[in-house]
PDB file of C-alpha atoms in Angstrom:
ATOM      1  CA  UNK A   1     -30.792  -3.636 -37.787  1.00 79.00           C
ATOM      2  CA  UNK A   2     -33.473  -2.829 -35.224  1.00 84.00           C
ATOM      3  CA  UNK A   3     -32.524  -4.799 -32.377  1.00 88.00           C
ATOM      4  CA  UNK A   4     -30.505  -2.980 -29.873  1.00 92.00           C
ATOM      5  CA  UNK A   5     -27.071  -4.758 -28.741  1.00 94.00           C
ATOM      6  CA  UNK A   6     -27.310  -7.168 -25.316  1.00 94.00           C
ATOM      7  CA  UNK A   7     -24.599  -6.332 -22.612  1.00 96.00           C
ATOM      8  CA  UNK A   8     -22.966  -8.080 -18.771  1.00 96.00           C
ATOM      9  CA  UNK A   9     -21.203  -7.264 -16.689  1.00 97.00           C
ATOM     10  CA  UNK A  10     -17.919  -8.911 -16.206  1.00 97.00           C
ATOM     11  CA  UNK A  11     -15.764  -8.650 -12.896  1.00 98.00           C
ATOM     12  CA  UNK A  12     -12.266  -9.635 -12.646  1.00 97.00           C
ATOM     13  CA  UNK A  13     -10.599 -11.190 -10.117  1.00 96.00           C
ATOM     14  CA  UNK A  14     -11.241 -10.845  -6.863  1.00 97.00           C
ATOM     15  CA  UNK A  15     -15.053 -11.908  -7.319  1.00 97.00           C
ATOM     16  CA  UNK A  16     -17.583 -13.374  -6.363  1.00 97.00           C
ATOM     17  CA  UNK A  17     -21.147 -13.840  -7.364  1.00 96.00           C
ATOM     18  CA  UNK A  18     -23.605 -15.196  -4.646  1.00 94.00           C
ATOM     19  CA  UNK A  19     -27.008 -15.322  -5.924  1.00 94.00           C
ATOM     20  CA  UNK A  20     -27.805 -12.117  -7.812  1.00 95.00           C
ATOM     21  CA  UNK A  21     -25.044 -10.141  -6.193  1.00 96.00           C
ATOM     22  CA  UNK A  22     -21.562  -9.590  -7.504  1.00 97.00           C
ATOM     23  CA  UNK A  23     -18.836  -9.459  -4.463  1.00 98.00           C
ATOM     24  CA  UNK A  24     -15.419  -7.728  -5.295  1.00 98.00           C
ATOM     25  CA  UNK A  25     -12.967  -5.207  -4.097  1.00 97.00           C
ATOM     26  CA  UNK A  26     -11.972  -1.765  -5.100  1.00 97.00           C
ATOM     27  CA  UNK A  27      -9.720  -3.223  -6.771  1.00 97.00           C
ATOM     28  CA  UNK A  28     -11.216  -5.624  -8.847  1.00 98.00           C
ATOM     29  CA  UNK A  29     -11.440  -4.527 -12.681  1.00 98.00           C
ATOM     30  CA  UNK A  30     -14.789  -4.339 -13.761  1.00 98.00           C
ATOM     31  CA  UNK A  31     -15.763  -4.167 -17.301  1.00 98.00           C
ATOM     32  CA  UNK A  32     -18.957  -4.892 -20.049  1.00 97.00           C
ATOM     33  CA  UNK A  33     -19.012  -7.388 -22.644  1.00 96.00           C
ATOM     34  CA  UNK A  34     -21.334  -6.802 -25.262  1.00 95.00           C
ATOM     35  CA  UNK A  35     -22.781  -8.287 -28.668  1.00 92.00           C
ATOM     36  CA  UNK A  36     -24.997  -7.155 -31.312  1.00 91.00           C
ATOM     37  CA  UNK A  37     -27.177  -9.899 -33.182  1.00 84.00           C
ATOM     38  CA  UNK A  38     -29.610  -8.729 -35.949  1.00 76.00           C
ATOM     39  CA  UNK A  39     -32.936  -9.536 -34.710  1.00 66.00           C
ATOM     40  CA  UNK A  40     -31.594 -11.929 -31.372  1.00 60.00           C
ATOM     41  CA  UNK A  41     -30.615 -14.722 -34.720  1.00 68.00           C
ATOM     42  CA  UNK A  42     -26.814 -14.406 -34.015  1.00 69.00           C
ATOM     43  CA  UNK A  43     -26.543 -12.695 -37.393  1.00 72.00           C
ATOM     44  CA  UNK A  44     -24.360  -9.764 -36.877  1.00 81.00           C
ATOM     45  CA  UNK A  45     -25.905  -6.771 -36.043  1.00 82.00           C
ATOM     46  CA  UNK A  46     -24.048  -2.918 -37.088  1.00 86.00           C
ATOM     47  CA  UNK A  47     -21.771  -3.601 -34.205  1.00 90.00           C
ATOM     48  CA  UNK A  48     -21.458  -2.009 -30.918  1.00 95.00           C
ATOM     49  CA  UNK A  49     -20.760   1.444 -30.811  1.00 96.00           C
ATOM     50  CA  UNK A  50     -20.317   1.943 -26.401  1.00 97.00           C
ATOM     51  CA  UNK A  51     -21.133   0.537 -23.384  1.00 97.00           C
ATOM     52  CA  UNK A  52     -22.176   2.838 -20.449  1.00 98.00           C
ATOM     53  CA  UNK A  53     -23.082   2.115 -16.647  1.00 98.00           C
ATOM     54  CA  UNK A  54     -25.060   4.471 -13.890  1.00 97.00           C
ATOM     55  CA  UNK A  55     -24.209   3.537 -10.535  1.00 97.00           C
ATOM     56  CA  UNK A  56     -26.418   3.828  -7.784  1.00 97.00           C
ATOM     57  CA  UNK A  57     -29.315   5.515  -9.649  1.00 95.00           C
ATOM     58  CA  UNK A  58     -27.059   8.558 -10.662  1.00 94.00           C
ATOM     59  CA  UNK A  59     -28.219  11.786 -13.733  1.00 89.00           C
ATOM     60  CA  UNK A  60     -25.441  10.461 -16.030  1.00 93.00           C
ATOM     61  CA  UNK A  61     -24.331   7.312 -17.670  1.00 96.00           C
ATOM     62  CA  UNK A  62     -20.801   6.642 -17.612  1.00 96.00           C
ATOM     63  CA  UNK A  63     -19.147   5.426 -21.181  1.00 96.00           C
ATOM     64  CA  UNK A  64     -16.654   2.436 -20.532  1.00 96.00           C
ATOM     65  CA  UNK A  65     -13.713   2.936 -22.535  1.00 93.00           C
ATOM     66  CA  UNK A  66     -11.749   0.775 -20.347  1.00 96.00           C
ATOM     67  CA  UNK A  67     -11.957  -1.688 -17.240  1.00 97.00           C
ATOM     68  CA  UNK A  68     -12.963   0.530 -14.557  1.00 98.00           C
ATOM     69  CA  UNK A  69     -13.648  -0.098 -10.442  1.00 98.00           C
ATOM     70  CA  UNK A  70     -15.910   0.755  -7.753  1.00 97.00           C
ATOM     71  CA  UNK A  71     -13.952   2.442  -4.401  1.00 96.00           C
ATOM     72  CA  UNK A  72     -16.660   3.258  -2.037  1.00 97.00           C
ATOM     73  CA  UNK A  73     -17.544   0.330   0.029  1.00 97.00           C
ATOM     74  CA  UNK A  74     -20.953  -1.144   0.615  1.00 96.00           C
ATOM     75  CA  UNK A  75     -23.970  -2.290  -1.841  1.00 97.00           C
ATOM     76  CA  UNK A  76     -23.973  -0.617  -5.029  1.00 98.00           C
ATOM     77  CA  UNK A  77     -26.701  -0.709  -8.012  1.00 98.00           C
ATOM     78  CA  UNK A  78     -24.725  -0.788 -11.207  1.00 97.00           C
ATOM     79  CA  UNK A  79     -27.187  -0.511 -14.452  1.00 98.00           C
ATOM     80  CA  UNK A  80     -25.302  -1.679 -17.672  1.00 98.00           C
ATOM     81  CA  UNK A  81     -26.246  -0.790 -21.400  1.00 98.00           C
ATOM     82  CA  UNK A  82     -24.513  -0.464 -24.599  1.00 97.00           C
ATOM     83  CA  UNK A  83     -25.907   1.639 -27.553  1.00 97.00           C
ATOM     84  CA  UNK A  84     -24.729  -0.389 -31.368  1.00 95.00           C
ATOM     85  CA  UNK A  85     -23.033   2.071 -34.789  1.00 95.00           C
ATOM     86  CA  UNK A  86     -27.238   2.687 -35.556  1.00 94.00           C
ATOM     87  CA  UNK A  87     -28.142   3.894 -32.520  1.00 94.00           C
ATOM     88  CA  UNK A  88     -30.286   0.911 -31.018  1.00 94.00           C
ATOM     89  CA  UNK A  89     -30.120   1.175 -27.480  1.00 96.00           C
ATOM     90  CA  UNK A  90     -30.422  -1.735 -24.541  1.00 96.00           C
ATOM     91  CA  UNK A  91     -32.652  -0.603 -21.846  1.00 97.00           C
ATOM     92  CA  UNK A  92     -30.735  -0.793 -18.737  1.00 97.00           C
ATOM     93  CA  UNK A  93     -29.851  -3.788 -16.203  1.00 97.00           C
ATOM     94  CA  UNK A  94     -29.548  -3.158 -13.175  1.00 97.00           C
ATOM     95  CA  UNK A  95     -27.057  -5.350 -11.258  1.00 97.00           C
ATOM     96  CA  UNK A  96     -25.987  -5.772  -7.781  1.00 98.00           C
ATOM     97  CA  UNK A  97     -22.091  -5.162  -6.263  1.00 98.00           C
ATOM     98  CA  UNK A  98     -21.241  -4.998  -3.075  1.00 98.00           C
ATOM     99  CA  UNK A  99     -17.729  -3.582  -2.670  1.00 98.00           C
ATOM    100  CA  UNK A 100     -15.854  -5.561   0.036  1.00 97.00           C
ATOM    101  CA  UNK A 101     -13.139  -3.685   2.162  1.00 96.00           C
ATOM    102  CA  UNK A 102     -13.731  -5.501   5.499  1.00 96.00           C
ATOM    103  CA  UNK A 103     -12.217  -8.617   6.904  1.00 97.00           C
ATOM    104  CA  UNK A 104     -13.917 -10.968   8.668  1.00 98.00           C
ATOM    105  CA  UNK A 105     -13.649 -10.834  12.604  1.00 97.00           C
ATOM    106  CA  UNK A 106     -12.826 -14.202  14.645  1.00 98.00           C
ATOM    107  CA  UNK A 107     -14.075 -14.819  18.137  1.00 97.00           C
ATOM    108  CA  UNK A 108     -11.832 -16.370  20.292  1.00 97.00           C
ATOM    109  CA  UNK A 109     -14.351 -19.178  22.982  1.00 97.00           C
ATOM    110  CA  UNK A 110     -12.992 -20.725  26.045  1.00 96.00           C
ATOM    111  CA  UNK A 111     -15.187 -23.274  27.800  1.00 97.00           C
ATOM    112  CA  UNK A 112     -14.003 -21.549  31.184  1.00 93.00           C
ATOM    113  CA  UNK A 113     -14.085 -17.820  32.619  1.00 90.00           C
ATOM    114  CA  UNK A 114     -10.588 -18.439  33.634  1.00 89.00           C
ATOM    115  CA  UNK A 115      -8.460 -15.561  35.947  1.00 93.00           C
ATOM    116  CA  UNK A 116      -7.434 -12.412  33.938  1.00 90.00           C
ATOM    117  CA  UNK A 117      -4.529 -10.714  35.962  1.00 90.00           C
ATOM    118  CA  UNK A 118      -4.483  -7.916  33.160  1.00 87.00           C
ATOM    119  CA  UNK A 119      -1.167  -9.725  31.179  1.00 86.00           C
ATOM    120  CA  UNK A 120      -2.383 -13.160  31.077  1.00 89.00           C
ATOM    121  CA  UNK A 121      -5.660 -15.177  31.782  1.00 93.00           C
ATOM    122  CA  UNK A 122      -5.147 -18.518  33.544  1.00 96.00           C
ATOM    123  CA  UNK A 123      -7.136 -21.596  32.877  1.00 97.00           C
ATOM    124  CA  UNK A 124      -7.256 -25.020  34.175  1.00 96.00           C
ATOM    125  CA  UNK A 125      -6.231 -28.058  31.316  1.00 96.00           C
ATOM    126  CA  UNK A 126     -10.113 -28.961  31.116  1.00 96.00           C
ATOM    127  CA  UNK A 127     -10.024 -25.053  29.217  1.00 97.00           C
ATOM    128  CA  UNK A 128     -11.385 -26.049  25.317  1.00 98.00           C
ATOM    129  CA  UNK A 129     -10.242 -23.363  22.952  1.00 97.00           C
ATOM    130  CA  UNK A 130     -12.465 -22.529  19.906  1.00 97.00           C
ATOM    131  CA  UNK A 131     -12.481 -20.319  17.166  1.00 97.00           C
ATOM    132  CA  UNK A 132     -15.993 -18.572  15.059  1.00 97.00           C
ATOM    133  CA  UNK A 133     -15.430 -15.598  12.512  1.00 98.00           C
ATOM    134  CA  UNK A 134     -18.311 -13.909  10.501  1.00 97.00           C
ATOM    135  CA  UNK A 135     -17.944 -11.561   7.686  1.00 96.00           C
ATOM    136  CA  UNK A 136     -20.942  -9.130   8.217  1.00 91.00           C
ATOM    137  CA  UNK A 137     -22.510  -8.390   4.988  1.00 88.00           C
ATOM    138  CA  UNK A 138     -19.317  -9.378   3.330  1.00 93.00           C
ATOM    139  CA  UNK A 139     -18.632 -12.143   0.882  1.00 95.00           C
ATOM    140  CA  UNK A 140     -18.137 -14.661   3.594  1.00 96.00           C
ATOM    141  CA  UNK A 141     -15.307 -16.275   5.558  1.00 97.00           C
ATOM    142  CA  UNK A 142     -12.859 -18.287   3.648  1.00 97.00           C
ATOM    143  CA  UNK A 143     -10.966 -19.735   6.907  1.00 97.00           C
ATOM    144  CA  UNK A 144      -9.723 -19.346   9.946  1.00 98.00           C
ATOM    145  CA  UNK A 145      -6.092 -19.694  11.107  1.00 97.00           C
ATOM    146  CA  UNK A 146      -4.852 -20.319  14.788  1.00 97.00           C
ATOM    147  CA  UNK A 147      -1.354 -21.208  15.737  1.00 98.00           C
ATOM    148  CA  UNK A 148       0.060 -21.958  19.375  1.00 98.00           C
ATOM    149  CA  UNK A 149       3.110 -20.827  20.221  1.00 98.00           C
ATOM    150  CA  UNK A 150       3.764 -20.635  16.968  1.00 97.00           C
ATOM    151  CA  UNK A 151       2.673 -24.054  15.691  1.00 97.00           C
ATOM    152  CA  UNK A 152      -0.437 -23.874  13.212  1.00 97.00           C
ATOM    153  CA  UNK A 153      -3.638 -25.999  14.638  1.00 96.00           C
ATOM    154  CA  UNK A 154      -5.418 -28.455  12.229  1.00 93.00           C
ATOM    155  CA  UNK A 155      -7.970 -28.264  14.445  1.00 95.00           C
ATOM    156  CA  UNK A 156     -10.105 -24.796  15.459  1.00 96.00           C
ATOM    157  CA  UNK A 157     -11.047 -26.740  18.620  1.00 97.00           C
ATOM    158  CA  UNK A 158      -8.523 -28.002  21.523  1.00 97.00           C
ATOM    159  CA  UNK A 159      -7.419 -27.870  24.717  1.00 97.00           C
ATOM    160  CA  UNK A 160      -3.548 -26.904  25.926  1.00 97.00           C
ATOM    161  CA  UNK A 161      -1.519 -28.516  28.141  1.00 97.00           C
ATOM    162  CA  UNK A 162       0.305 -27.571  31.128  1.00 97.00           C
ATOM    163  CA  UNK A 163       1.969 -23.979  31.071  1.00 97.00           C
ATOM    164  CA  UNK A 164       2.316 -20.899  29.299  1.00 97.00           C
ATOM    165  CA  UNK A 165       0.990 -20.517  25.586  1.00 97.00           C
ATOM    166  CA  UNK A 166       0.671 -17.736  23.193  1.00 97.00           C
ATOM    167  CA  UNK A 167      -2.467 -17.911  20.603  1.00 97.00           C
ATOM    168  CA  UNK A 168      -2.183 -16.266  17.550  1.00 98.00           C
ATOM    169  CA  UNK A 169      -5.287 -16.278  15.289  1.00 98.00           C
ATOM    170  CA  UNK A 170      -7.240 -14.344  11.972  1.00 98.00           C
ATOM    171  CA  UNK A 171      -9.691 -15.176   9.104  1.00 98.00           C
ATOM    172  CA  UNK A 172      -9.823 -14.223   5.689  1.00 98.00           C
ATOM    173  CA  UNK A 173     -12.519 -13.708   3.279  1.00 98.00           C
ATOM    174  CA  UNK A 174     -13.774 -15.191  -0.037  1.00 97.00           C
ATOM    175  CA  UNK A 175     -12.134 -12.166  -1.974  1.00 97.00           C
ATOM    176  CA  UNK A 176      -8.462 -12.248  -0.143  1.00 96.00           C
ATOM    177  CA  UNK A 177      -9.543  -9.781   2.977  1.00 97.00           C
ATOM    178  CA  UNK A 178      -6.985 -10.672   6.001  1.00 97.00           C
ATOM    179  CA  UNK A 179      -8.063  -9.787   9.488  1.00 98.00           C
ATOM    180  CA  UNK A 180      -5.135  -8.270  11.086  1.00 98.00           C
ATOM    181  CA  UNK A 181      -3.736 -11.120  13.773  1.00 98.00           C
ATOM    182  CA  UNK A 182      -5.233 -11.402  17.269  1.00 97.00           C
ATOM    183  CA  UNK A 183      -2.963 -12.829  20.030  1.00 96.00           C
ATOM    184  CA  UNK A 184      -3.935 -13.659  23.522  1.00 94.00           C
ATOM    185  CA  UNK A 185      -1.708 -15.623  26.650  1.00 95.00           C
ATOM    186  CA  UNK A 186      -3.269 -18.327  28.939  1.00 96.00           C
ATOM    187  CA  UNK A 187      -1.070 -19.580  31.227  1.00 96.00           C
ATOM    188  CA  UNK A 188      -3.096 -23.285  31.682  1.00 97.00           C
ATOM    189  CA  UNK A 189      -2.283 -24.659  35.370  1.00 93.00           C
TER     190      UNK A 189
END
């Protein structure tokens, strides 16, 4: 057996892969699968003896004895390999992660300035209400959710009637990340 053992990268749930980047969360269990063919002929090489990782360019390989996770947010490069029982050893892969803690922000649009008296803003009934959220360099936005005075909207673009109304809004990411709620009070006259 000359033929060193091939290795990927596997990343539980939450995840995401977009293009040649994995998404998750520190929390997401990350772990390598490897096999070991004699010669790439799926004949059974001398088996895998460990699988190892460097992240972000670092002096020393880490050996994976068990599912593992990345804490520090922001793009990582991970480089895999795994070494078979006769000492053939992958050259390593480099793969991308970016570790998602963020939620995505929503932006709240009224199609009027309206009057702000410091507790509520006024508006006439012609006011249209709409919703936008981006997710930076996250994994991207799942959904938004607005409800008016407590009443969820199937639409993310309306107008109120008469009187006064609470809106209560967030988003949430591709890998579960929940925007704490935003609420604002129009009074529409």
């Amino acid at each position: 057996d000359d033929t060193p053992p091939v290795s990927s990268l596997v990343a539980a749930s939450p995840s995401l892969v977009v293009g040649a980047t994995t998404y998750i969360t520190p929390a997401t269990p990350l772990s390598i699968s490897a096999t070991d063919y004699f010669g790439g002929n799926q004949v059974p090489g001398a088996g895998v003896k460990e699988s190892r990782y460097i992240l972000d360019g670092g002096a020393k390989p880490v050996i994976v004895a068990a599912p593992f996770t990345l804490a520090a947010p922001g793009a990582h490069s991970l480089s895999i390999f795994s070494i078979d029982n006769v000492g053939n050893q992958e050259a390593p892969k480099a793969q991308a992660v970016y570790v998602d803690t963020a939620p995505p922000v929503t932006q709240l649009s009224v199609s009027e300035t309206g009057f702000n008296n410091g507790a509520h803003i006024y508006v006439s009934t012609g006011a249209v209400f709409s919703f936008s959220a981006s997710d930076g360099g996250g994994a991207g936005v799942a959904g938004i959710s607005a409800q008016v005075d407590g009443t969820p909207m199937a639409s993310l673009s309306f107008t109120l009637p008469l009187g006064l109304h609470t809106l209560t809004f967030s988003s949430m990411d591709r890998l579960g990340n929940v925007e704490p709620s935003q609420q604002h009070v129009f009074i529409v006259s």
